[in-house]
C-alpha positions as MATLAB code, in Angstrom:
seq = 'XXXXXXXXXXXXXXXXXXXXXXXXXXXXXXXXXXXXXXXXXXXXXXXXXXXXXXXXXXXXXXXXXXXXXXXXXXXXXXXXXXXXXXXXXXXXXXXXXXXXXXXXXXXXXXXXXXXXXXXXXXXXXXXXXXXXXXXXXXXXXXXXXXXXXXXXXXXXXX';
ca = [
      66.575  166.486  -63.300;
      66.001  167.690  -66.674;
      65.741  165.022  -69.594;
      68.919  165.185  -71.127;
      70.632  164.289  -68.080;
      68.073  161.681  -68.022;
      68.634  159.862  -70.999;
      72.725  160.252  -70.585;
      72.277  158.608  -67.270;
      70.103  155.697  -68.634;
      72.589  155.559  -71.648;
      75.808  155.396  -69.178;
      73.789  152.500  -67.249;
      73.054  150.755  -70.680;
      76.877  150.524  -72.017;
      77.343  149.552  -68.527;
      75.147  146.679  -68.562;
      76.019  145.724  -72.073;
      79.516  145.591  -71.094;
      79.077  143.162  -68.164;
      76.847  141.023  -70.471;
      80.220  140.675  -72.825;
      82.525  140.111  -70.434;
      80.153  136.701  -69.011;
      79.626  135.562  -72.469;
      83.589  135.429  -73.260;
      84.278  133.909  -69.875;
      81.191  131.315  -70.680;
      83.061  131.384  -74.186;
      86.317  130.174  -72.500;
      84.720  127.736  -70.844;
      83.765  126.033  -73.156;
      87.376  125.954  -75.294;
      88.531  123.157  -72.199;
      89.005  119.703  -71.757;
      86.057  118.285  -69.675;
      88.648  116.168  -67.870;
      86.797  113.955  -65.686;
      88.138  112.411  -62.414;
      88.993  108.659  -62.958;
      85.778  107.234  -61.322;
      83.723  109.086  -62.551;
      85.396  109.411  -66.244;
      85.428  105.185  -66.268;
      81.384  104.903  -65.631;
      80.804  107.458  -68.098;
      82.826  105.801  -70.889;
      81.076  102.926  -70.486;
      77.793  104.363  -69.942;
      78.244  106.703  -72.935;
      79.744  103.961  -74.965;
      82.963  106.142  -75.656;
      86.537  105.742  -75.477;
      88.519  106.983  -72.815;
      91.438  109.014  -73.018;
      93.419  109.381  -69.771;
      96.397  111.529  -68.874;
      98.570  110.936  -66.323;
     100.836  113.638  -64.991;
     102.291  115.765  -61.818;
     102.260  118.473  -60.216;
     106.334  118.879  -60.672;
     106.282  117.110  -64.363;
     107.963  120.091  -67.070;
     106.408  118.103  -69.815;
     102.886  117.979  -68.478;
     102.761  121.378  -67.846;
     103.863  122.108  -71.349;
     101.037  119.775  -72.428;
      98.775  121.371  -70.492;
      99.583  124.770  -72.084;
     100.612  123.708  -75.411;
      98.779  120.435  -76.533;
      95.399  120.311  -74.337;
      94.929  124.314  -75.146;
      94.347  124.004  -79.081;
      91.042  124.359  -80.478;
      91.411  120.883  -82.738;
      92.536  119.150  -79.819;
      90.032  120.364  -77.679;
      87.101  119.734  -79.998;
      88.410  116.366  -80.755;
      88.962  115.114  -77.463;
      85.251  116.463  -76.059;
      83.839  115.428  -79.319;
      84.901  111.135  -79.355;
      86.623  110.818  -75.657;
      85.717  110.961  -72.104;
      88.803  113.053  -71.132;
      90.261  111.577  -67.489;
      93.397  113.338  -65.902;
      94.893  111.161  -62.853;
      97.493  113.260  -60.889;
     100.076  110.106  -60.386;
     101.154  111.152  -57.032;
      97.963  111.284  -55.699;
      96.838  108.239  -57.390;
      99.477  105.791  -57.302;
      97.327  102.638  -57.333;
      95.842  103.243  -60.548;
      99.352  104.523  -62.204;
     100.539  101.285  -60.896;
      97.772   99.287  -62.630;
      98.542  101.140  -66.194;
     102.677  100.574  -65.005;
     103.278  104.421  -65.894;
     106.607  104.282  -65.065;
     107.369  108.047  -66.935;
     105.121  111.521  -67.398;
     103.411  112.517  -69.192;
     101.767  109.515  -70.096;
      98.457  109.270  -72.038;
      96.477  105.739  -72.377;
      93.345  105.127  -74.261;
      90.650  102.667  -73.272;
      88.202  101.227  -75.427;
      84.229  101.375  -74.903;
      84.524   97.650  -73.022;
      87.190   98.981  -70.706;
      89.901   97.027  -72.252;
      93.229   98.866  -72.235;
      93.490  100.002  -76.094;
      97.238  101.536  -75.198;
      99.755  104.235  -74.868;
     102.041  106.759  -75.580;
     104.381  107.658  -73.216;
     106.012  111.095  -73.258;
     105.227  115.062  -74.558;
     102.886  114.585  -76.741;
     102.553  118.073  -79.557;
      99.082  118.697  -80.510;
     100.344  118.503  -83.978;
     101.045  114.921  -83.051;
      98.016  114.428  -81.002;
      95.485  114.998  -83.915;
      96.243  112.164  -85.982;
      96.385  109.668  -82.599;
      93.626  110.479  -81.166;
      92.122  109.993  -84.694;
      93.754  106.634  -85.319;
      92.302  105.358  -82.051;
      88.830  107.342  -82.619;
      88.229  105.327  -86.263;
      89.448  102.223  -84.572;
      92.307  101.927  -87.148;
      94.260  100.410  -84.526;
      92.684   97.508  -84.893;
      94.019   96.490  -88.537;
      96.917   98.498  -88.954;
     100.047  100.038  -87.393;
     100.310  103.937  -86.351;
     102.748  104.342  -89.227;
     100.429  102.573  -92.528;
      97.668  104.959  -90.921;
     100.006  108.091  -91.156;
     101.190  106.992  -94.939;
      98.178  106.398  -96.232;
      97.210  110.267  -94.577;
];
């Protein structure tokens, strides 16, 4: 083998391997854009070990409007990095989980609930929730503003 054919083999294995380095840093890139949703055991002992508040969304498999919020709400970059950022993220598949959707009496899905560092129930919002929406909730619970005023005097004085 001459060197020419050398070198264009080495440089064919190079792109190669610079290629497949791209492709795992976007997927690692990707990974990184989601919720860290945390099963309901697990997401509870962390809240309180992590002294955070705890968002948890209930849905199921056959609930339209929690699929949309999947796609549409809990896929957008401020929502993301909000919710990872101040929340231990818990998703509880109602079906599956009936006792604990029975102790937060969801009674309609999507329904998201926010617990407070102690594990007192803070409250929730039933229903499709926009992640134009979902911004300015999760900060009104984030900054505790719940505590001396109503969702509406937080979003007027916005």
């Amino acid at each position: 083998m001459d060197i020419a054919k050398f070198f264009k083999c080495l440089s064919i294995i190079v792109i190669c391997l610079s290629f497949s380095c791209l492709d795992l840093s976007a997927s690692e890139t990707i990974k990184e854009q989601d919720i860290n949703w945390q099963n309901y055991e697990a997401g509870m002992a962390l809240g309180k070990n992590k002294s955070k508040k705890i968002l948890i969304n209930f849905y199921a498999d056959w609930c339209t409007y929690c699929k949309k919020m999947d796609k549409d709400t809990y896929t957008n970059k401020s929502v993301i990095s909000y919710i990872n950022e101040n929340f231990i993220p818990i998703k509880v598949n109602s079906d599956k989980n009936r006792k604990i959707a029975m102790n937060y009496r969801v009674t309609g899905l999507p329904s998201t609930w926010f617990v407070a560092e102690t594990g007192e129930n803070i409250g929730n919002r039933p229903g499709y929730i926009d992640a134009e929406t979902m911004i300015p909730i999760l900060k009104y619970i984030h900054t505790d503003s719940y505590k001396s005023m109503s969702f509406k005097d937080f979003m007027d004085k916005r």
